[in-house]
Amino acid sequence: MPELSSSRIRPSVPTGGVPAVGFDLDLTLADTRAGISAVYAALAAETGVAIDTGQVVRRIGPPLEVELAYWFPPGDVPAMAARYRAMYADVAVPATVVMPGAVAALEAVRARGGRIVVVSGKNQADTERTVRYLGLEVDAVVGGLFGADKGVALREHGARAYIGDHTGDVDAARAASAVSVAVATGSFDSAALSAYGADVVLPDLRPFPGWLDGFRLG
C-alpha cells in the first residue's frame, strides 16, 4: 500500500462555540466504489461465494454487516466483516479518490470560519485512513455511525449542517437539528432525496460553496 499522506486531521480541541459543518465520507467526499468493489471481489475469490460487486457499490451507505448479509449466512457475517476490514487498508484505500468538488467544499467552510467534522458509517480506523490518504483537511473524524445515530456526534461537534448522499444522512441531520444538504452522488437521485425530505439537494459538491454563501454558518 502506498504511504499515507501526512495527517490533515487537526487535534481535538474545545470548539469554543465555533460552528461546524458535517460531511459524510463514502460517495460524498470520497469515491470508494472501486476500492470497496475490489475488497468484495477478493472476498468472493477467497470464499467461492458469487458476489455481484455492481450491486454492492449501488448500496454503499449502510453498515458493512448489512451488505454482507446479502451474500453470507448470518453466522458467517462477523468473520466476513473481520476479513473485509483486515483487507481494506491495503486493497481499498489506495483505490479511493476524492469526489468532484470535495476539496473546494471543505475550503469554503474553512474560509467562512467553520470547523469540519467527518461522520461516517465506515469504521473509525478506515475512516481516518481514508481521510489521511486523500489529504482532506478536517477537524474531527467519527466513524462507525449510520443514520440517526450520527446525530449524537453532529450535536457534540456543533454541526449546523450535514452533507451526505444517502437518505440515512437526512436522518442524521434531522437527529442533530441540522440542515440536511443532500448530494445526488450515491444510491439516491435528486428526486428521491427531495421526496425523503432533504432541506437542500445538489447534484454533487461543486455547487456547495455557492450554496454556503447564502447560509448563515455562525
mmCIF file of N, CA, C and O in Angstrom, residues 46-105:
data_model
loop_
_atom_site.group_PDB
_atom_site.id
_atom_site.type_symbol
_atom_site.label_atom_id
_atom_site.label_comp_id
_atom_site.label_asym_id
_atom_site.label_seq_id
_atom_site.Cartn_x
_atom_site.Cartn_y
_atom_site.Cartn_z
ATOM 1 N N GLU A 46 -11.782 -15.675 -2.237
ATOM 2 C CA GLU A 46 -11.363 -16.475 -1.086
ATOM 3 C C GLU A 46 -12.400 -17.503 -0.665
ATOM 4 O O GLU A 46 -12.064 -18.611 -0.241
ATOM 5 N N THR A 47 -13.667 -17.114 -0.749
ATOM 6 C CA THR A 47 -14.734 -17.954 -0.199
ATOM 7 C C THR A 47 -15.463 -18.791 -1.232
ATOM 8 O O THR A 47 -16.165 -19.737 -0.876
ATOM 9 N N GLY A 48 -15.326 -18.429 -2.506
ATOM 10 C CA GLY A 48 -16.073 -19.126 -3.548
ATOM 11 C C GLY A 48 -17.518 -18.685 -3.651
ATOM 12 O O GLY A 48 -18.299 -19.272 -4.406
ATOM 13 N N VAL A 49 -17.881 -17.637 -2.910
ATOM 14 C CA VAL A 49 -19.250 -17.106 -2.946
ATOM 15 C C VAL A 49 -19.349 -16.074 -4.068
ATOM 16 O O VAL A 49 -18.526 -15.151 -4.148
ATOM 17 N N ALA A 50 -20.341 -16.226 -4.924
ATOM 18 C CA ALA A 50 -20.525 -15.276 -6.020
ATOM 19 C C ALA A 50 -21.109 -13.976 -5.459
ATOM 20 O O ALA A 50 -22.183 -13.985 -4.848
ATOM 21 N N ILE A 51 -20.404 -12.882 -5.639
ATOM 22 C CA ILE A 51 -20.844 -11.570 -5.149
ATOM 23 C C ILE A 51 -20.925 -10.613 -6.329
ATOM 24 O O ILE A 51 -19.950 -10.445 -7.072
ATOM 25 N N ASP A 52 -22.073 -10.003 -6.501
ATOM 26 C CA ASP A 52 -22.264 -9.013 -7.559
ATOM 27 C C ASP A 52 -21.755 -7.667 -7.034
ATOM 28 O O ASP A 52 -22.461 -6.959 -6.302
ATOM 29 N N THR A 53 -20.532 -7.320 -7.392
ATOM 30 C CA THR A 53 -19.940 -6.092 -6.857
ATOM 31 C C THR A 53 -20.651 -4.840 -7.373
ATOM 32 O O THR A 53 -20.623 -3.791 -6.711
ATOM 33 N N GLY A 54 -21.299 -4.955 -8.529
ATOM 34 C CA GLY A 54 -22.088 -3.820 -9.016
ATOM 35 C C GLY A 54 -23.247 -3.515 -8.082
ATOM 36 O O GLY A 54 -23.525 -2.346 -7.789
ATOM 37 N N GLN A 55 -23.901 -4.560 -7.611
ATOM 38 C CA GLN A 55 -24.974 -4.364 -6.639
ATOM 39 C C GLN A 55 -24.421 -3.793 -5.339
ATOM 40 O O GLN A 55 -25.036 -2.921 -4.712
ATOM 41 N N VAL A 56 -23.271 -4.284 -4.931
ATOM 42 C CA VAL A 56 -22.667 -3.812 -3.683
ATOM 43 C C VAL A 56 -22.451 -2.305 -3.731
ATOM 44 O O VAL A 56 -22.843 -1.585 -2.801
ATOM 45 N N VAL A 57 -21.816 -1.817 -4.773
ATOM 46 C CA VAL A 57 -21.483 -0.389 -4.802
ATOM 47 C C VAL A 57 -22.716 0.491 -4.996
ATOM 48 O O VAL A 57 -22.693 1.670 -4.641
ATOM 49 N N ARG A 58 -23.786 -0.095 -5.520
ATOM 50 C CA ARG A 58 -25.021 0.690 -5.635
ATOM 51 C C ARG A 58 -25.731 0.833 -4.298
ATOM 52 O O ARG A 58 -26.663 1.632 -4.183
ATOM 53 N N ARG A 59 -25.286 0.068 -3.292
ATOM 54 C CA ARG A 59 -25.930 0.134 -1.980
ATOM 55 C C ARG A 59 -25.017 0.730 -0.911
ATOM 56 O O ARG A 59 -25.303 0.628 0.284
ATOM 57 N N ILE A 60 -23.908 1.338 -1.296
ATOM 58 C CA ILE A 60 -22.973 1.884 -0.302
ATOM 59 C C ILE A 60 -23.694 2.880 0.606
ATOM 60 O O ILE A 60 -24.447 3.734 0.140
ATOM 61 N N GLY A 61 -23.444 2.742 1.888
ATOM 62 C CA GLY A 61 -24.047 3.651 2.860
ATOM 63 C C GLY A 61 -24.303 2.975 4.189
ATOM 64 O O GLY A 61 -23.722 3.357 5.204
ATOM 65 N N PRO A 62 -25.186 1.956 4.231
ATOM 66 C CA PRO A 62 -25.468 1.269 5.495
ATOM 67 C C PRO A 62 -24.254 0.519 6.033
ATOM 68 O O PRO A 62 -23.254 0.333 5.328
ATOM 69 N N PRO A 63 -24.325 0.051 7.286
ATOM 70 C CA PRO A 63 -23.197 -0.664 7.881
ATOM 71 C C PRO A 63 -22.754 -1.883 7.064
ATOM 72 O O PRO A 63 -23.564 -2.515 6.384
ATOM 73 N N LEU A 64 -21.470 -2.179 7.156
ATOM 74 C CA LEU A 64 -20.876 -3.294 6.424
ATOM 75 C C LEU A 64 -21.657 -4.591 6.619
ATOM 76 O O LEU A 64 -21.901 -5.343 5.661
ATOM 77 N N GLU A 65 -22.048 -4.884 7.853
ATOM 78 C CA GLU A 65 -22.730 -6.147 8.140
ATOM 79 C C GLU A 65 -24.051 -6.279 7.396
ATOM 80 O O GLU A 65 -24.470 -7.402 7.066
ATOM 81 N N VAL A 66 -24.701 -5.163 7.116
ATOM 82 C CA VAL A 66 -25.955 -5.194 6.367
ATOM 83 C C VAL A 66 -25.705 -5.704 4.948
ATOM 84 O O VAL A 66 -26.434 -6.566 4.438
ATOM 85 N N GLU A 67 -24.669 -5.197 4.308
ATOM 86 C CA GLU A 67 -24.353 -5.645 2.950
ATOM 87 C C GLU A 67 -23.873 -7.089 2.933
ATOM 88 O O GLU A 67 -24.281 -7.886 2.077
ATOM 89 N N LEU A 68 -23.027 -7.460 3.864
ATOM 90 C CA LEU A 68 -22.523 -8.837 3.894
ATOM 91 C C LEU A 68 -23.646 -9.857 4.054
ATOM 92 O O LEU A 68 -23.558 -10.980 3.547
ATOM 93 N N ALA A 69 -24.717 -9.455 4.733
ATOM 94 C CA ALA A 69 -25.841 -10.364 4.960
ATOM 95 C C ALA A 69 -26.576 -10.709 3.669
ATOM 96 O O ALA A 69 -27.313 -11.702 3.625
ATOM 97 N N TYR A 70 -26.375 -9.928 2.615
ATOM 98 C CA TYR A 70 -26.951 -10.291 1.315
ATOM 99 C C TYR A 70 -26.238 -11.496 0.707
ATOM 100 O O TYR A 70 -26.807 -12.199 -0.137
ATOM 101 N N TRP A 71 -25.003 -11.737 1.115
ATOM 102 C CA TRP A 71 -24.163 -12.726 0.435
ATOM 103 C C TRP A 71 -23.756 -13.913 1.307
ATOM 104 O O TRP A 71 -23.380 -14.959 0.776
ATOM 105 N N PHE A 72 -23.813 -13.756 2.609
ATOM 106 C CA PHE A 72 -23.345 -14.807 3.510
ATOM 107 C C PHE A 72 -24.413 -15.137 4.558
ATOM 108 O O PHE A 72 -25.186 -14.255 4.947
ATOM 109 N N PRO A 73 -24.441 -16.381 5.031
ATOM 110 C CA PRO A 73 -25.366 -16.740 6.114
ATOM 111 C C PRO A 73 -25.079 -15.901 7.351
ATOM 112 O O PRO A 73 -23.932 -15.482 7.572
ATOM 113 N N PRO A 74 -26.090 -15.659 8.180
ATOM 114 C CA PRO A 74 -25.902 -14.810 9.364
ATOM 115 C C PRO A 74 -24.725 -15.217 10.239
ATOM 116 O O PRO A 74 -24.002 -14.349 10.751
ATOM 117 N N GLY A 75 -24.526 -16.510 10.403
ATOM 118 C CA GLY A 75 -23.437 -16.970 11.251
ATOM 119 C C GLY A 75 -22.059 -16.657 10.718
ATOM 120 O O GLY A 75 -21.075 -16.629 11.478
ATOM 121 N N ASP A 76 -21.957 -16.410 9.404
ATOM 122 C CA ASP A 76 -20.666 -16.124 8.785
ATOM 123 C C ASP A 76 -20.352 -14.629 8.718
ATOM 124 O O ASP A 76 -19.218 -14.239 8.432
ATOM 125 N N VAL A 77 -21.361 -13.811 8.949
ATOM 126 C CA VAL A 77 -21.171 -12.368 8.755
ATOM 127 C C VAL A 77 -20.081 -11.775 9.651
ATOM 128 O O VAL A 77 -19.237 -11.002 9.161
ATOM 129 N N PRO A 78 -20.018 -12.099 10.941
ATOM 130 C CA PRO A 78 -18.950 -11.498 11.756
ATOM 131 C C PRO A 78 -17.550 -11.822 11.250
ATOM 132 O O PRO A 78 -16.683 -10.930 11.209
ATOM 133 N N ALA A 79 -17.322 -13.065 10.842
ATOM 134 C CA ALA A 79 -15.996 -13.437 10.334
ATOM 135 C C ALA A 79 -15.707 -12.744 9.013
ATOM 136 O O ALA A 79 -14.572 -12.308 8.764
ATOM 137 N N MET A 80 -16.705 -12.614 8.155
ATOM 138 C CA MET A 80 -16.510 -11.945 6.876
ATOM 139 C C MET A 80 -16.261 -10.448 7.075
ATOM 140 O O MET A 80 -15.465 -9.842 6.346
ATOM 141 N N ALA A 81 -16.931 -9.860 8.073
ATOM 142 C CA ALA A 81 -16.698 -8.444 8.368
ATOM 143 C C ALA A 81 -15.269 -8.235 8.846
ATOM 144 O O ALA A 81 -14.595 -7.267 8.448
ATOM 145 N N ALA A 82 -14.788 -9.147 9.693
ATOM 146 C CA ALA A 82 -13.407 -9.038 10.178
ATOM 147 C C ALA A 82 -12.420 -9.193 9.035
ATOM 148 O O ALA A 82 -11.407 -8.467 8.966
ATOM 149 N N ARG A 83 -12.685 -10.121 8.123
ATOM 150 C CA ARG A 83 -11.781 -10.319 6.984
ATOM 151 C C ARG A 83 -11.801 -9.106 6.058
ATOM 152 O O ARG A 83 -10.750 -8.656 5.570
ATOM 153 N N TYR A 84 -12.985 -8.567 5.810
ATOM 154 C CA TYR A 84 -13.123 -7.374 4.974
ATOM 155 C C TYR A 84 -12.282 -6.231 5.541
ATOM 156 O O TYR A 84 -11.521 -5.578 4.821
ATOM 157 N N ARG A 85 -12.422 -6.010 6.844
ATOM 158 C CA ARG A 85 -11.689 -4.902 7.462
ATOM 159 C C ARG A 85 -10.191 -5.150 7.468
ATOM 160 O O ARG A 85 -9.401 -4.197 7.380
ATOM 161 N N ALA A 86 -9.795 -6.400 7.550
ATOM 162 C CA ALA A 86 -8.365 -6.713 7.507
ATOM 163 C C ALA A 86 -7.754 -6.368 6.151
ATOM 164 O O ALA A 86 -6.579 -6.008 6.055
ATOM 165 N N MET A 87 -8.563 -6.477 5.096
ATOM 166 C CA MET A 87 -8.071 -6.204 3.743
ATOM 167 C C MET A 87 -8.205 -4.748 3.333
ATOM 168 O O MET A 87 -7.533 -4.293 2.404
ATOM 169 N N TYR A 88 -9.085 -4.019 3.985
ATOM 170 C CA TYR A 88 -9.493 -2.717 3.481
ATOM 171 C C TYR A 88 -8.329 -1.745 3.299
ATOM 172 O O TYR A 88 -8.226 -1.075 2.259
ATOM 173 N N ALA A 89 -7.456 -1.659 4.289
ATOM 174 C CA ALA A 89 -6.383 -0.658 4.219
ATOM 175 C C ALA A 89 -5.487 -0.867 3.010
ATOM 176 O O ALA A 89 -5.099 0.087 2.329
ATOM 177 N N ASP A 90 -5.149 -2.120 2.723
ATOM 178 C CA ASP A 90 -4.223 -2.406 1.625
ATOM 179 C C ASP A 90 -4.892 -2.446 0.259
ATOM 180 O O ASP A 90 -4.260 -2.139 -0.754
ATOM 181 N N VAL A 91 -6.169 -2.826 0.221
ATOM 182 C CA VAL A 91 -6.860 -3.011 -1.055
ATOM 183 C C VAL A 91 -7.699 -1.794 -1.439
ATOM 184 O O VAL A 91 -7.621 -1.294 -2.574
ATOM 185 N N ALA A 92 -8.508 -1.307 -0.508
ATOM 186 C CA ALA A 92 -9.484 -0.273 -0.858
ATOM 187 C C ALA A 92 -8.946 1.145 -0.768
ATOM 188 O O ALA A 92 -9.228 1.970 -1.643
ATOM 189 N N VAL A 93 -8.198 1.443 0.284
ATOM 190 C CA VAL A 93 -7.760 2.829 0.472
ATOM 191 C C VAL A 93 -6.955 3.346 -0.726
ATOM 192 O O VAL A 93 -7.212 4.463 -1.211
ATOM 193 N N PRO A 94 -5.990 2.573 -1.267
ATOM 194 C CA PRO A 94 -5.224 3.105 -2.395
ATOM 195 C C PRO A 94 -6.049 3.310 -3.668
ATOM 196 O O PRO A 94 -5.615 4.030 -4.576
ATOM 197 N N ALA A 95 -7.228 2.683 -3.734
ATOM 198 C CA ALA A 95 -8.089 2.825 -4.912
ATOM 199 C C ALA A 95 -9.117 3.944 -4.746
ATOM 200 O O ALA A 95 -9.937 4.167 -5.633
ATOM 201 N N THR A 96 -9.053 4.656 -3.637
ATOM 202 C CA THR A 96 -10.033 5.701 -3.336
ATOM 203 C C THR A 96 -9.572 7.049 -3.888
ATOM 204 O O THR A 96 -8.390 7.389 -3.809
ATOM 205 N N VAL A 97 -10.507 7.801 -4.432
ATOM 206 C CA VAL A 97 -10.202 9.130 -4.964
ATOM 207 C C VAL A 97 -11.188 10.137 -4.383
ATOM 208 O O VAL A 97 -12.241 9.777 -3.856
ATOM 209 N N VAL A 98 -10.844 11.407 -4.500
ATOM 210 C CA VAL A 98 -11.700 12.481 -3.980
ATOM 211 C C VAL A 98 -12.882 12.698 -4.927
ATOM 212 O O VAL A 98 -12.736 12.692 -6.144
ATOM 213 N N MET A 99 -14.053 12.905 -4.359
ATOM 214 C CA MET A 99 -15.232 13.200 -5.168
ATOM 215 C C MET A 99 -15.124 14.617 -5.752
ATOM 216 O O MET A 99 -14.504 15.506 -5.151
ATOM 217 N N PRO A 100 -15.730 14.843 -6.924
ATOM 218 C CA PRO A 100 -15.694 16.186 -7.522
ATOM 219 C C PRO A 100 -16.234 17.239 -6.567
ATOM 220 O O PRO A 100 -17.305 17.073 -5.979
ATOM 221 N N GLY A 101 -15.460 18.311 -6.405
ATOM 222 C CA GLY A 101 -15.886 19.428 -5.576
ATOM 223 C C GLY A 101 -15.612 19.274 -4.099
ATOM 224 O O GLY A 101 -15.864 20.209 -3.325
ATOM 225 N N ALA A 102 -15.075 18.122 -3.671
ATOM 226 C CA ALA A 102 -14.900 17.886 -2.233
ATOM 227 C C ALA A 102 -13.904 18.854 -1.611
ATOM 228 O O ALA A 102 -14.168 19.440 -0.549
ATOM 229 N N VAL A 103 -12.766 19.021 -2.217
ATOM 230 C CA VAL A 103 -11.737 19.892 -1.631
ATOM 231 C C VAL A 103 -12.236 21.333 -1.559
ATOM 232 O O VAL A 103 -12.082 22.008 -0.533
ATOM 233 N N ALA A 104 -12.859 21.798 -2.626
ATOM 234 C CA ALA A 104 -13.379 23.164 -2.638
ATOM 235 C C ALA A 104 -14.477 23.346 -1.595
ATOM 236 O O ALA A 104 -14.597 24.423 -0.990
ATOM 237 N N ALA A 105 -15.274 22.314 -1.361
ATOM 238 C CA ALA A 105 -16.330 22.398 -0.355
ATOM 239 C C ALA A 105 -15.736 22.579 1.040
ATOM 240 O O ALA A 105 -16.205 23.408 1.831
#
